[in-house]
Amino acid sequence: MCVYLFRDRFQFSATVSIMFSVLRLLRKRVRKCRKWSFGRDLYLTVNKAKDEVSMLVAAKTSGATPLVIACRNGHYDVAEYLIKECHADLEQPGSVIFDGETIEGAPPLWCAAAAGYLYIVKLLVSHGAKVNTTTRTNSTPLRAACFDGHLDIVKYLVENGADIEVANRHGHTCLMIACYKGHIKIAKYLLSLGANVNRKSVKGNTALHDCAESGSLEILKLLIEHGATMDVDSYGMTPLLAAAVTGHSHIVEYIIKIPHLVSRREKIDALELLGATSVDKKRDMIGALELWKRAMNERYHGDGPLIPKHLTQAVAAYDFAREITDPEQLDDLMADPDQMRMQALVIRERILGPAHPDTSYYIRYRGAVYADAGKFNRCIELWNYALDMQQSVLDRLNPMTQSSLFSFTELFSFMMGEEGKQTTRGRVVPPVDVLEILHVFRKAIKEVELGEKC
């Protein structure tokens, strides 16, 4: 049975115990067999032990059957024995771990496909395993193979009837995950089969969005060649803006050079947003200034009429910073890094809007940086602004809002415990203003009360 091939000690011991339970049942009967009739009597023995064997191979250890464990770990001999001799259920799912994440309801075929064991995939399919069976989240074996780039398994499953358009519960297709993970050969293969290049997920993103977010330029070019369009997701984000948010400048530079894909205004927004990302994510102040200058030049001196900037009201949390509209003022920003960081927050909020997760995320991030520097009041000011923003646009008891409230509890707890002590930056931790605690506490109560009414 090759049980010695198991590498995981826990799975090894669990499966070995099951296997040897089966063997003990058989051994009691085999001992009674005469040597000359061993084969005949063993056949009768297996038949007599059928119920016991079925029960054992269907039993789960840590949520997984022996067959699921064997397929997950690539143990062909064990899988073959369980299928041929023990008649294990090919569709009985189990719980398995991939990359630290527990996958619930994973059938044996899904496990083998995800782990990249083509020979076990063939074994299962040849014995009648359903190629379009899914996990609890509606992920197919084909999508699992696409996730980790197992092209040979992808082709085999498709040749045996796998549906390339079955999406998971988030509406994310095989093409989308191949694009996001950067598997260009799989993307090419799926496109050659006629995969829907402009299909949208539940949140409205397309394969082009996934390419832009992951930085896969070659796949992005491939999708455009196959008719991919620059559509918006549920946040109003185009793939161009998605690339700018994640900081993939090579994607941004490629897309803005294709006139039929983007408008002049979209090009300007992308350059400005990429500049904001350069400040907060890459800490590249000089690069950000260059991007903002390019955007400003396109806005005021590009082909066509001047495109005015919609200026928002000054916000106290941003230190009343206003967006700069003059190239000379941009140069002055280099002398004041703090104002440059506020400029990035103002630009991001204008372009993405308050509902986009990155808007509040980077406000909170900047606040955390201030706290690390010992500027606790600035942190509290920014975090309160982000919390107000979340409570005004997000659903009640949204995980993002809960995270903001939890961050406040950690901050206040730290300040009370370290009051009067010096931080690593040499600043003294000030006492917590009780009014600030009450202010946040009222927001927490409001969130809970409104959440109960929903």
Tab-separated table of N, CA and C in Angstrom, residues 275-276 318 321-324 337-349:
chain	number	residue	atom	x	y	z
A	275	GLY	N	0.474	58.313	-8.768
A	275	GLY	CA	1.336	59.169	-7.952
A	275	GLY	C	1.029	59.018	-6.474
A	276	ALA	N	-0.265	58.950	-6.133
A	276	ALA	CA	-0.658	58.760	-4.731
A	276	ALA	C	-0.159	57.417	-4.207
A	318	TYR	N	-6.958	66.079	7.172
A	318	TYR	CA	-5.877	66.198	6.195
A	318	TYR	C	-5.063	67.469	6.418
A	321	ALA	N	-5.393	70.353	3.876
A	321	ALA	CA	-4.663	70.364	2.600
A	321	ALA	C	-5.643	70.399	1.431
A	322	ARG	N	-5.311	71.168	0.405
A	322	ARG	CA	-6.114	71.234	-0.814
A	322	ARG	C	-5.277	70.725	-1.979
A	323	GLU	N	-5.958	70.183	-2.960
A	323	GLU	CA	-5.230	69.700	-4.135
A	323	GLU	C	-4.555	70.856	-4.853
A	324	ILE	N	-3.342	70.611	-5.248
A	324	ILE	CA	-2.555	71.635	-5.934
A	324	ILE	C	-2.912	71.661	-7.415
A	337	PRO	N	7.388	67.002	3.137
A	337	PRO	CA	6.905	65.628	2.911
A	337	PRO	C	5.542	65.352	3.529
A	338	ASP	N	5.258	65.987	4.674
A	338	ASP	CA	3.977	65.764	5.333
A	338	ASP	C	2.823	66.255	4.465
A	339	GLN	N	3.004	67.418	3.864
A	339	GLN	CA	1.972	67.953	2.977
A	339	GLN	C	1.820	67.096	1.721
A	340	MET	N	2.917	66.502	1.300
A	340	MET	CA	2.860	65.631	0.128
A	340	MET	C	2.045	64.377	0.436
A	341	ARG	N	2.200	63.876	1.636
A	341	ARG	CA	1.424	62.695	2.040
A	341	ARG	C	-0.062	63.026	2.136
A	342	MET	N	-0.371	64.217	2.627
A	342	MET	CA	-1.776	64.641	2.683
A	342	MET	C	-2.337	64.817	1.272
A	343	GLN	N	-1.497	65.314	0.359
A	343	GLN	CA	-1.915	65.486	-1.027
A	343	GLN	C	-2.316	64.139	-1.634
A	344	ALA	N	-1.559	63.102	-1.298
A	344	ALA	CA	-1.859	61.758	-1.803
A	344	ALA	C	-3.212	61.276	-1.295
A	345	LEU	N	-3.517	61.543	-0.015
A	345	LEU	CA	-4.802	61.123	0.552
A	345	LEU	C	-5.967	61.873	-0.092
A	346	VAL	N	-5.782	63.167	-0.329
A	346	VAL	CA	-6.836	63.979	-0.951
A	346	VAL	C	-7.124	63.491	-2.365
A	347	ILE	N	-6.065	63.238	-3.130
A	347	ILE	CA	-6.218	62.774	-4.519
A	347	ILE	C	-6.917	61.424	-4.561
A	348	ARG	N	-6.500	60.520	-3.689
A	348	ARG	CA	-7.089	59.175	-3.687
A	348	ARG	C	-8.580	59.224	-3.347
A	349	GLU	N	-8.939	60.022	-2.364
A	349	GLU	CA	-10.350	60.108	-1.985
A	349	GLU	C	-11.190	60.687	-3.120
